Coordinates of N, CA and C in Angstrom, one line a residue:
M16 N -17.5 -213.4 -172.8 CA -17.2 -213.3 -171.1 C -18.5 -213.9 -170.6
R17 N -18.3 -214.5 -169.4 CA -19.4 -215.4 -168.6 C -19.3 -214.6 -167.2
T18 N -20.4 -214.2 -166.7 CA -20.6 -213.9 -165.4 C -21.3 -214.9 -164.6
I19 N -20.9 -215.3 -163.5 CA -21.3 -216.3 -162.6 C -21.6 -215.5 -161.2
S20 N -23.0 -215.9 -160.7 CA -23.2 -215.4 -159.4 C -22.5 -216.4 -158.3
V21 N -21.8 -215.9 -157.4 CA -21.1 -216.4 -156.3 C -21.9 -216.5 -155.0
S22 N -22.5 -215.1 -154.9 CA -23.5 -215.1 -153.7 C -24.6 -214.2 -154.1
A23 N -25.5 -214.8 -154.6 CA -26.6 -214.1 -155.4 C -27.4 -213.2 -154.3
P24 N -28.0 -212.1 -154.8 CA -28.7 -211.2 -153.9 C -30.1 -212.0 -153.7
E25 N -30.6 -211.7 -152.4 CA -31.8 -212.2 -151.9 C -32.9 -211.6 -152.9
Q26 N -33.9 -212.5 -153.1 CA -35.0 -212.1 -154.0 C -36.4 -212.7 -153.2
P27 N -37.4 -212.0 -153.3 CA -37.6 -210.8 -153.8 C -37.1 -209.6 -152.9
V28 N -37.2 -208.5 -153.5 CA -36.5 -207.1 -152.5 C -37.4 -206.0 -153.0
A29 N -37.8 -205.2 -152.2 CA -38.4 -204.0 -152.5 C -37.3 -202.9 -152.9
L30 N -37.5 -202.2 -154.0 CA -36.5 -201.2 -154.4 C -37.0 -199.8 -154.0
A31 N -37.8 -199.7 -153.2 CA -38.3 -198.3 -152.6 C -39.1 -198.5 -151.3
L32 N -39.0 -197.4 -150.4 CA -39.5 -197.8 -149.0 C -41.1 -197.4 -149.1
R33 N -41.6 -198.2 -148.1 CA -43.0 -198.1 -148.1 C -43.5 -196.6 -147.6
D34 N -42.7 -196.1 -146.9 CA -43.0 -194.8 -146.4 C -42.8 -193.7 -147.4
S35 N -42.1 -193.9 -148.4 CA -42.1 -193.1 -149.6 C -43.6 -193.2 -150.5
L36 N -43.9 -194.5 -150.7 CA -45.2 -194.7 -151.1 C -46.4 -194.0 -150.5
K37 N -46.3 -194.3 -149.1 CA -47.5 -193.6 -148.4 C -47.4 -192.1 -148.6
V38 N -46.4 -191.5 -148.5 CA -46.4 -190.1 -148.6 C -46.9 -189.6 -150.1
D39 N -46.5 -190.3 -151.2 CA -47.0 -190.1 -152.4 C -48.6 -190.3 -152.5
L40 N -48.9 -191.2 -151.7 CA -50.5 -191.6 -151.9 C -51.1 -190.9 -150.9
G41 N -50.7 -190.2 -149.9 CA -51.2 -189.5 -149.0 C -52.0 -190.3 -147.9
I42 N -51.3 -191.4 -147.6 CA -51.8 -192.3 -146.6 C -51.0 -192.2 -145.3
T43 N -51.9 -192.0 -144.2 CA -51.2 -191.6 -142.9 C -51.4 -192.7 -141.8
D44 N -52.2 -193.8 -142.2 CA -52.0 -194.8 -141.1 C -51.6 -196.0 -141.5
D45 N -51.7 -197.4 -140.8 CA -51.0 -198.2 -141.1 C -51.8 -199.4 -141.7
S46 N -53.1 -199.2 -142.2 CA -54.1 -200.2 -142.5 C -53.7 -200.7 -143.7
Q47 N -53.1 -200.2 -144.5 CA -52.8 -200.6 -146.0 C -51.4 -201.1 -146.2
D48 N -50.8 -201.2 -145.1 CA -49.1 -201.6 -145.2 C -48.9 -202.8 -145.8
D49 N -49.7 -203.9 -145.7 CA -49.5 -205.1 -146.3 C -49.7 -205.0 -147.8
R50 N -50.7 -204.3 -148.2 CA -51.0 -204.2 -149.7 C -49.9 -203.3 -150.3
L51 N -49.5 -202.4 -149.7 CA -48.6 -201.4 -150.1 C -47.1 -202.3 -150.4
D52 N -46.9 -203.0 -149.4 CA -45.7 -203.9 -149.6 C -45.8 -204.9 -150.6
D53 N -47.0 -205.5 -151.0 CA -47.0 -206.4 -152.2 C -46.9 -205.6 -153.3
L54 N -47.5 -204.3 -153.4 CA -47.3 -203.5 -154.5 C -45.9 -203.2 -154.9
L55 N -45.2 -202.9 -153.7 CA -43.7 -202.3 -154.0 C -43.1 -203.6 -154.5
L56 N -43.2 -205.0 -154.0 CA -42.5 -206.0 -154.6 C -43.0 -206.3 -156.1
D57 N -44.2 -206.2 -156.4 CA -44.3 -206.4 -157.7 C -43.7 -205.3 -158.7
A58 N -43.8 -204.2 -158.2 CA -43.4 -203.1 -159.1 C -41.7 -203.2 -159.1
S59 N -41.3 -203.4 -158.0 CA -39.6 -203.9 -158.0 C -39.5 -205.0 -159.2
S60 N -40.3 -206.2 -159.1 CA -40.1 -207.1 -160.0 C -40.1 -206.6 -161.5
L61 N -41.0 -205.8 -161.7 CA -41.2 -205.3 -163.1 C -40.0 -204.4 -163.5
V62 N -39.6 -203.6 -162.5 CA -38.5 -202.7 -162.8 C -37.3 -203.7 -163.3
L63 N -37.1 -204.5 -162.4 CA -35.8 -205.4 -162.5 C -36.0 -206.1 -164.0
D64 N -37.0 -206.7 -164.2 CA -37.3 -207.4 -165.4 C -37.2 -206.5 -166.6
Y65 N -37.4 -205.2 -166.5 CA -37.1 -204.2 -167.7 C -35.9 -203.8 -167.7
I66 N -35.0 -203.6 -166.7 CA -33.7 -203.3 -166.9 C -33.0 -204.6 -167.6
G67 N -33.3 -205.6 -167.1 CA -32.7 -206.8 -167.9 C -31.4 -207.2 -167.5
R68 N -30.9 -206.9 -166.4 CA -29.5 -207.3 -166.1 C -29.4 -207.4 -164.6
P69 N -28.6 -208.0 -163.8 CA -28.6 -207.9 -162.5 C -28.0 -206.7 -162.0
I70 N -28.4 -205.9 -161.1 CA -28.2 -204.7 -160.6 C -28.1 -204.6 -159.1
L71 N -28.4 -205.7 -158.3 CA -28.4 -205.7 -156.9 C -27.0 -206.3 -156.2
N72 N -26.6 -205.8 -155.2 CA -25.5 -206.2 -154.7 C -25.2 -207.6 -154.2
G73 N -23.9 -208.0 -154.7 CA -23.5 -209.5 -154.6 C -22.3 -209.8 -154.9
V74 N -21.9 -211.0 -154.8 CA -20.5 -211.5 -155.3 C -20.6 -212.1 -156.6
W75 N -19.9 -211.7 -157.5 CA -19.9 -212.3 -158.8 C -18.4 -212.7 -159.4
R76 N -18.5 -213.7 -160.3 CA -17.1 -214.1 -160.8 C -17.3 -213.9 -162.5
D77 N -16.4 -213.3 -163.1 CA -16.3 -213.2 -164.7 C -15.1 -214.1 -165.1
V78 N -15.6 -214.6 -166.1 CA -14.4 -215.4 -167.0 C -14.2 -214.7 -168.2
I79 N -13.3 -213.9 -168.6 CA -13.0 -213.1 -169.7 C -11.9 -213.7 -170.5
E80 N -12.2 -213.7 -171.8 CA -11.1 -214.3 -172.7 C -10.7 -213.3 -173.6
I81 N -9.5 -213.0 -173.7 CA -8.8 -212.2 -174.8 C -8.1 -213.2 -175.9
R82 N -8.5 -212.9 -177.0 CA -7.9 -213.8 -178.0 C -6.4 -213.6 -178.2
P83 N -5.8 -214.6 -178.8 CA -4.2 -214.5 -178.9 C -4.0 -213.3 -180.0
D84 N -4.7 -213.1 -180.9 CA -4.6 -211.9 -181.8 C -4.9 -210.3 -181.5
E85 N -5.2 -210.4 -180.0 CA -5.7 -209.1 -179.6 C -5.2 -208.7 -178.3
Q86 N -5.0 -207.5 -178.1 CA -4.7 -206.9 -176.7 C -5.7 -205.9 -176.2
R87 N -5.9 -205.6 -175.1 CA -7.2 -204.7 -174.7 C -6.5 -203.6 -173.6
L88 N -6.8 -202.5 -174.1 CA -6.6 -201.4 -173.0 C -7.4 -201.5 -171.7
S89 N -8.5 -202.1 -171.8 CA -9.4 -202.3 -170.5 C -10.0 -203.6 -170.9
I90 N -10.6 -204.0 -169.4 CA -11.7 -205.0 -169.5 C -12.8 -204.8 -168.8
M91 N -14.1 -205.1 -169.2 CA -15.3 -204.6 -168.7 C -15.9 -205.8 -167.9
L92 N -16.2 -205.5 -166.6 CA -16.7 -206.5 -165.7 C -18.3 -206.3 -166.1
G93 N -19.0 -207.7 -165.8 CA -20.3 -207.9 -166.2 C -21.4 -207.1 -165.5
I94 N -21.0 -206.8 -164.0 CA -21.9 -206.2 -163.1 C -21.3 -205.0 -162.6
Y95 N -22.1 -204.0 -162.4 CA -21.5 -202.8 -161.9 C -22.7 -202.0 -161.2
P96 N -22.4 -201.0 -160.4 CA -21.0 -200.5 -160.0 C -20.3 -201.5 -159.2
V97 N -19.0 -201.3 -159.2 CA -18.1 -202.4 -158.4 C -17.6 -201.9 -157.1
T98 N -17.8 -202.5 -156.2 CA -17.6 -202.1 -154.8 C -16.0 -202.6 -154.3
K99 N -15.9 -203.8 -154.8 CA -14.5 -204.3 -154.4 C -14.0 -205.6 -155.4
I100 N -12.9 -205.5 -155.9 CA -12.3 -206.6 -156.6 C -11.5 -207.6 -155.6
M101 N -12.1 -208.9 -155.3 CA -11.6 -209.8 -154.4 C -10.4 -210.6 -154.8
A102 N -10.6 -211.0 -156.1 CA -9.6 -211.9 -156.6 C -9.4 -211.6 -158.2
F103 N -8.2 -211.8 -158.6 CA -8.0 -211.5 -160.0 C -6.9 -212.5 -160.7
V104 N -7.2 -213.4 -161.4 CA -6.4 -214.6 -161.8 C -6.1 -214.6 -163.0
S105 N -5.1 -214.6 -163.6 CA -4.8 -214.9 -165.0 C -4.2 -216.3 -165.4
H106 N -4.6 -217.1 -166.3 CA -4.1 -218.3 -166.3 C -2.7 -218.3 -166.9
H107 N -2.3 -217.3 -167.5 CA -0.9 -217.1 -167.9 C 0.1 -216.4 -167.0
G108 N -0.5 -215.5 -166.1 CA 0.2 -214.9 -165.2 C 0.0 -215.1 -163.7
G109 N -0.8 -215.9 -163.5 CA -1.0 -216.3 -162.0 C -2.0 -215.2 -161.4
A110 N -2.1 -215.3 -160.1 CA -3.1 -214.5 -159.3 C -2.3 -213.2 -158.9
L111 N -3.1 -212.2 -159.0 CA -2.5 -210.7 -158.6 C -2.7 -210.8 -156.8
T112 N -1.6 -210.2 -156.3 CA -1.5 -210.0 -154.9 C -2.5 -209.0 -154.4
P113 N -2.8 -208.9 -153.2 CA -3.8 -207.9 -152.7 C -3.3 -206.5 -153.0
D114 N -1.8 -206.3 -153.0 CA -1.4 -205.0 -153.3 C -1.5 -204.8 -154.9
Q115 N -1.3 -205.7 -155.7 CA -1.4 -205.5 -157.2 C -3.0 -205.3 -157.4
I116 N -3.9 -205.9 -156.9 CA -5.2 -205.7 -157.0 C -5.6 -204.2 -156.6
G117 N -5.0 -203.7 -155.4 CA -5.2 -202.4 -155.0 C -4.6 -201.3 -156.1
D118 N -3.6 -201.7 -156.7 CA -3.1 -200.8 -157.8 C -3.7 -200.9 -159.1
L119 N -4.8 -201.8 -159.2 CA -5.7 -201.8 -160.6 C -6.3 -200.3 -160.9
D120 N -6.5 -199.8 -162.0 CA -7.1 -198.8 -162.1 C -8.5 -199.1 -162.6
L121 N -9.3 -199.0 -161.6 CA -10.8 -199.3 -161.5 C -11.6 -198.1 -161.8
V122 N -12.7 -198.2 -162.6 CA -13.6 -197.2 -162.8 C -14.9 -198.0 -162.1
A123 N -15.1 -197.6 -160.9 CA -16.0 -198.4 -160.1 C -17.4 -198.4 -160.6
Y124 N -18.0 -197.1 -161.1 CA -19.4 -197.0 -161.4 C -19.5 -197.6 -162.7
S125 N -18.7 -198.1 -163.5 CA -18.9 -198.6 -164.8 C -18.3 -200.1 -164.9
G126 N -17.5 -200.5 -163.9 CA -16.9 -201.7 -164.0 C -15.8 -201.9 -164.9
I127 N -15.1 -200.9 -165.4 CA -14.1 -200.9 -166.2 C -12.8 -201.1 -165.4
V128 N -12.0 -201.9 -165.9 CA -10.6 -202.1 -165.3 C -9.5 -202.2 -166.2
Y129 N -8.6 -201.0 -165.9 CA -7.3 -200.8 -166.7 C -6.2 -201.6 -165.9
P130 N -5.0 -201.9 -166.6 CA -4.1 -202.4 -166.0 C -3.3 -201.7 -164.9
P131 N -2.6 -202.2 -163.9 CA -1.9 -201.6 -162.9 C -1.1 -200.6 -163.5
A132 N -0.9 -199.3 -162.7 CA 0.0 -198.3 -163.2 C 1.4 -198.8 -163.3
T133 N 1.8 -199.7 -162.4 CA 3.0 -200.2 -162.5 C 3.5 -201.3 -163.4
G134 N 2.4 -201.8 -164.2 CA 2.3 -202.9 -165.1 C 2.3 -202.7 -166.4
P135 N 2.1 -203.4 -167.5 CA 2.0 -203.0 -168.9 C 0.7 -202.4 -169.0
A136 N 1.1 -201.7 -170.4 CA -0.2 -200.7 -170.5 C -1.4 -201.3 -171.2
L137 N -1.5 -202.5 -171.5 CA -2.4 -203.4 -172.2 C -2.7 -204.7 -171.4
W138 N -4.0 -205.1 -171.5 CA -4.1 -206.6 -171.1 C -3.7 -207.5 -172.2
S139 N -2.8 -208.4 -171.7 CA -2.2 -209.4 -172.9 C -3.4 -210.4 -173.0
P140 N -3.2 -211.4 -174.2 CA -4.0 -212.3 -174.5 C -4.0 -213.4 -173.3
G141 N -5.1 -213.9 -173.1 CA -5.4 -215.1 -172.1 C -6.6 -215.1 -171.6
R142 N -6.9 -215.9 -170.5 CA -8.1 -216.0 -169.7 C -7.9 -215.5 -168.5
Y143 N -8.8 -214.5 -168.1 CA -8.7 -213.6 -166.9 C -10.1 -214.2 -166.0
V144 N -9.8 -214.4 -164.7 CA -11.1 -214.7 -163.8 C -11.1 -213.8 -162.7
V145 N -12.1 -213.0 -162.6 CA -12.3 -212.0 -161.8 C -13.4 -212.2 -160.7
T146 N -13.2 -212.2 -159.3 CA -14.2 -212.2 -158.5 C -14.3 -210.8 -157.8
Y147 N -15.4 -210.4 -157.5 CA -15.8 -209.1 -157.3 C -17.1 -208.9 -156.6
Q148 N -17.4 -208.1 -155.8 CA -18.6 -207.5 -155.3 C -18.9 -206.3 -156.0
A149 N -20.4 -206.2 -156.5 CA -20.9 -205.3 -157.2 C -22.4 -205.3 -157.1
G150 N -22.9 -204.0 -157.7 CA -24.3 -204.0 -157.4 C -24.8 -202.9 -156.5
Y151 N -26.0 -202.4 -156.6 CA -26.5 -201.5 -155.8 C -27.1 -202.1 -154.5
I152 N -27.3 -201.3 -153.5 CA -27.8 -201.8 -152.2 C -29.3 -201.1 -152.1
P153 N -30.3 -201.7 -152.0 CA -31.7 -200.9 -152.0 C -31.9 -200.4 -150.6
P154 N -32.8 -199.4 -150.6 CA -33.1 -198.8 -149.3 C -33.8 -199.6 -148.3
T155 N -33.5 -199.6 -147.1 CA -34.1 -200.5 -146.0 C -34.5 -199.8 -144.7
R156 N -34.9 -200.5 -143.8 CA -35.0 -200.0 -142.5 C -34.2 -200.7 -141.6
G157 N -33.4 -199.7 -140.9 CA -32.4 -200.5 -139.9 C -33.0 -201.0 -138.7
E158 N -32.4 -201.7 -137.7 CA -32.9 -202.2 -136.5 C -33.5 -201.0 -135.8
D159 N -33.0 -200.0 -135.8 CA -33.5 -198.7 -135.0 C -34.9 -198.3 -135.6
G160 N -35.4 -198.9 -136.7 CA -36.6 -198.4 -137.4 C -36.5 -197.2 -138.4
L161 N -35.2 -196.7 -138.5 CA -34.9 -195.5 -139.2 C -34.7 -195.9 -140.7
P162 N -34.9 -195.2 -141.7 CA -34.6 -195.7 -143.1 C -33.1 -195.4 -143.3
Q163 N -32.7 -196.5 -144.0 CA -31.3 -196.6 -144.7 C -31.2 -196.4 -146.0
A164 N -30.8 -195.3 -146.6 CA -30.8 -194.9 -147.9 C -30.2 -196.0 -148.9
G165 N -29.2 -196.7 -148.6 CA -28.7 -197.6 -149.5 C -28.0 -196.9 -150.7
T166 N -27.5 -197.6 -151.8 CA -26.9 -196.9 -152.8 C -27.7 -197.0 -154.2
L167 N -29.0 -197.4 -154.1 CA -29.9 -197.7 -155.3 C -30.1 -196.0 -155.9
P168 N -29.9 -195.9 -157.3 CA -30.1 -194.6 -157.9 C -31.4 -194.3 -157.5
R169 N -31.9 -192.9 -157.6 CA -33.3 -192.3 -157.2 C -33.9 -192.6 -158.6
G170 N -33.2 -192.5 -159.6 CA -34.2 -193.0 -160.9 C -34.8 -194.4 -160.9
I171 N -34.1 -195.5 -160.2 CA -34.9 -196.8 -160.2 C -35.8 -196.7 -159.0
S172 N -35.2 -196.2 -157.9 CA -36.5 -196.2 -157.0 C -37.7 -195.4 -157.2
G173 N -37.4 -194.3 -158.0 CA -38.8 -193.6 -158.6 C -39.6 -194.3 -159.3
A174 N -38.9 -195.0 -160.3 CA -39.6 -195.7 -161.3 C -40.5 -196.9 -160.6
V175 N -40.0 -197.5 -159.5 CA -40.8 -198.4 -158.7 C -41.9 -197.6 -158.1
L176 N -41.6 -196.4 -157.6 CA -42.8 -195.7 -156.8 C -43.9 -195.4 -157.8
L177 N -43.5 -195.0 -159.1 CA -44.4 -194.6 -160.1 C -45.3 -196.0 -160.5
A178 N -44.6 -197.0 -160.5 CA -45.3 -198.3 -161.0 C -46.3 -198.8 -159.9
A179 N -45.9 -198.5 -158.6 CA -46.6 -199.0 -157.5 C -47.9 -198.1 -157.3
K180 N -47.7 -196.9 -157.8 CA -48.9 -195.9 -157.5 C -49.9 -196.1 -158.7
A181 N -49.2 -196.4 -159.9 CA -50.2 -196.6 -160.9 C -50.9 -198.0 -160.6
A182 N -50.4 -199.1 -160.1 CA -51.2 -200.3 -159.7 C -52.0 -199.9 -158.6
W183 N -51.7 -199.3 -157.7 CA -52.9 -198.6 -156.5 C -54.0 -198.0 -157.1
H184 N -53.8 -197.1 -158.1 CA -54.8 -196.3 -158.6 C -55.6 -197.4 -159.5
A185 N -54.9 -198.2 -160.3 CA -55.8 -199.2 -161.0 C -56.8 -200.1 -160.4
A186 N -56.7 -200.1 -159.1 CA -57.6 -201.1 -158.5 C -58.9 -200.5 -158.4
D187 N -59.1 -199.2 -158.6 CA -60.2 -198.6 -158.5 C -61.0 -197.9 -159.8
R188 N -60.1 -198.1 -160.9 CA -60.5 -197.6 -162.2 C -60.0 -198.3 -163.3
D189 N -60.1 -197.9 -164.5 CA -59.4 -198.4 -165.6 C -57.9 -198.0 -165.5
P190 N -57.0 -199.1 -165.5 CA -55.6 -198.9 -165.1 C -55.0 -198.0 -166.3
L191 N -55.6 -197.7 -167.5 CA -55.0 -196.7 -168.3 C -55.6 -195.3 -168.2
L192 N -56.6 -195.1 -167.4 CA -57.3 -194.0 -167.2 C -56.5 -193.0 -166.5
R193 N -56.1 -191.7 -167.2 CA -55.3 -190.8 -166.4 C -56.0 -189.8 -165.7
S194 N -57.0 -189.2 -166.4 CA -57.8 -188.2 -165.7 C -59.3 -188.1 -166.5
E195 N -60.2 -187.8 -165.6 CA -61.5 -187.5 -166.3 C -62.2 -186.3 -165.5
S196 N -63.2 -185.8 -166.2 CA -63.9 -184.6 -165.7 C -65.4 -184.8 -165.7
E197 N -66.2 -184.4 -164.8 CA -67.6 -184.5 -164.7 C -68.5 -183.1 -165.2
Q198 N -67.6 -182.1 -165.3 CA -68.3 -180.9 -165.7 C -68.3 -180.6 -167.3
G199 N -69.5 -180.0 -167.6 CA -69.5 -179.8 -168.9 C -69.9 -181.1 -169.7
T200 N -69.4 -181.3 -170.7 CA -69.6 -182.7 -171.7 C -68.8 -183.7 -171.0
G201 N -68.0 -183.6 -170.4 CA -67.2 -184.7 -169.7 C -66.0 -185.0 -170.5
S202 N -64.9 -185.3 -170.0 CA -63.8 -185.7 -170.8 C -62.9 -186.8 -170.2
S203 N -62.1 -187.6 -170.9 CA -61.3 -188.6 -170.2 C -60.1 -188.8 -171.1
S204 N -58.8 -189.1 -170.6 CA -57.6 -189.3 -171.4 C -57.3 -190.6 -170.6
W205 N -56.3 -191.4 -171.6 CA -55.6 -192.4 -171.1 C -54.2 -192.4 -171.4
A206 N -53.3 -193.2 -170.2 CA -51.9 -193.0 -170.1 C -51.7 -194.3 -170.6
A207 N -51.1 -194.5 -171.9 CA -50.8 -195.8 -172.5 C -49.4 -196.2 -171.9
T208 N -49.4 -197.4 -171.5 CA -48.2 -198.1 -171.1 C -47.1 -198.2 -172.3
A209 N -45.8 -198.2 -171.9 CA -44.7 -198.3 -172.8 C -44.7 -199.6 -173.6
A210 N -44.5 -199.6 -174.9 CA -44.5 -200.9 -175.5 C -43.1 -201.7 -175.1
G211 N -43.4 -202.9 -174.9 CA -42.3 -203.7 -174.4 C -41.8 -203.6 -172.9
S212 N -42.7 -203.0 -172.0 CA -42.1 -202.5 -170.8 C -42.7 -203.4 -169.7
G213 N -43.6 -204.6 -170.2 CA -43.9 -205.4 -169.4 C -45.1 -204.6 -168.4
G214 N -45.7 -203.7 -168.8 CA -46.8 -203.0 -168.0 C -46.3 -201.8 -167.3
L215 N -45.0 -201.3 -167.4 CA -44.6 -200.1 -166.7 C -45.1 -198.9 -167.2
P216 N -45.4 -197.8 -166.6 CA -45.9 -196.5 -167.2 C -44.7 -195.8 -168.1
Q217 N -45.1 -195.2 -168.9 CA -44.0 -194.6 -169.6 C -43.2 -193.7 -168.8
A218 N -43.7 -193.0 -167.8 CA -42.8 -192.1 -166.8 C -41.7 -193.0 -166.3
A219 N -42.1 -194.3 -166.0 CA -41.1 -195.1 -165.2 C -40.1 -195.6 -166.2
V220 N -40.4 -195.8 -167.2 CA -39.7 -196.3 -168.4 C -38.7 -195.3 -168.8
D221 N -38.9 -194.0 -168.8 CA -38.2 -193.0 -169.0 C -36.9 -192.9 -168.1
R222 N -37.1 -193.3 -166.8 CA -36.3 -193.2 -165.8 C -35.3 -194.3 -165.7
L223 N -35.5 -195.4 -166.5 CA -34.8 -196.6 -166.7 C -33.8 -196.9 -167.6
T224 N -34.1 -196.0 -168.7 CA -33.4 -196.5 -170.2 C -31.9 -196.4 -169.8
S225 N -31.3 -195.7 -169.0 CA -29.7 -195.6 -169.1 C -29.2 -196.8 -168.3
Y226 N -30.2 -197.6 -167.4 CA -29.8 -198.6 -166.7 C -29.8 -199.9 -167.4
R227 N -30.3 -200.0 -168.6 CA -30.5 -201.2 -169.4 C -29.2 -201.6 -170.0
P228 N -28.9 -202.8 -170.4 CA -27.7 -203.4 -171.0 C -27.4 -202.4 -172.2
G229 N -26.4 -201.9 -172.4 CA -26.0 -201.1 -173.7 C -26.2 -199.4 -173.2
G230 N -26.7 -199.2 -171.9 CA -26.8 -197.8 -171.4 C -25.4 -197.3 -171.2
L231 N -25.7 -196.1 -170.7 CA -24.1 -195.5 -170.6 C -23.3 -196.2 -169.1
R232 N -22.2 -196.3 -169.4 CA -21.2 -196.7 -168.4 C -20.4 -195.6 -167.7

């Protein structure tokens, strides 16, 4: 299968709101807004790199080949969750009509498509070209200045906030230092970043595992 971007999401984009980061950091004024925006963009980039697949809302086109010696109960689209199937073309059976597309048995959150209830039970051999809209919408601020929730899972936005907070505190101390004590003999402990995470804290990685390729659909 090949997945082609028809309308790529704009980049870069913050996957969490500045207001949420300010609350977590206890910041009540606007003097650090520019720095916080940069931290959120950097953290969002790290999170997207770690997830390792496109997850943001856009229009996509998949080219799916079913070999002559096989039939399939379902086909799996490359980007999910799926918002809308816009076109569905079989080089052997022609293009589905809008009504036929509406009859497709689509599991939107996973991008799995079963044949229409009125059609055959299996997908026949051939090439299928599917154009569809899929991906999450990040939280944003509306024109009225109020936050818009979007559809991004809290696990992803929470991982971005964890990474941004770690970067904020790293500016003032050893970035791996979790806590320290000045009483008694003194003590220190270090929070190691997860191996292969590109520098994300382990707590952020724990939130992202299911969104990587091979995660649950």
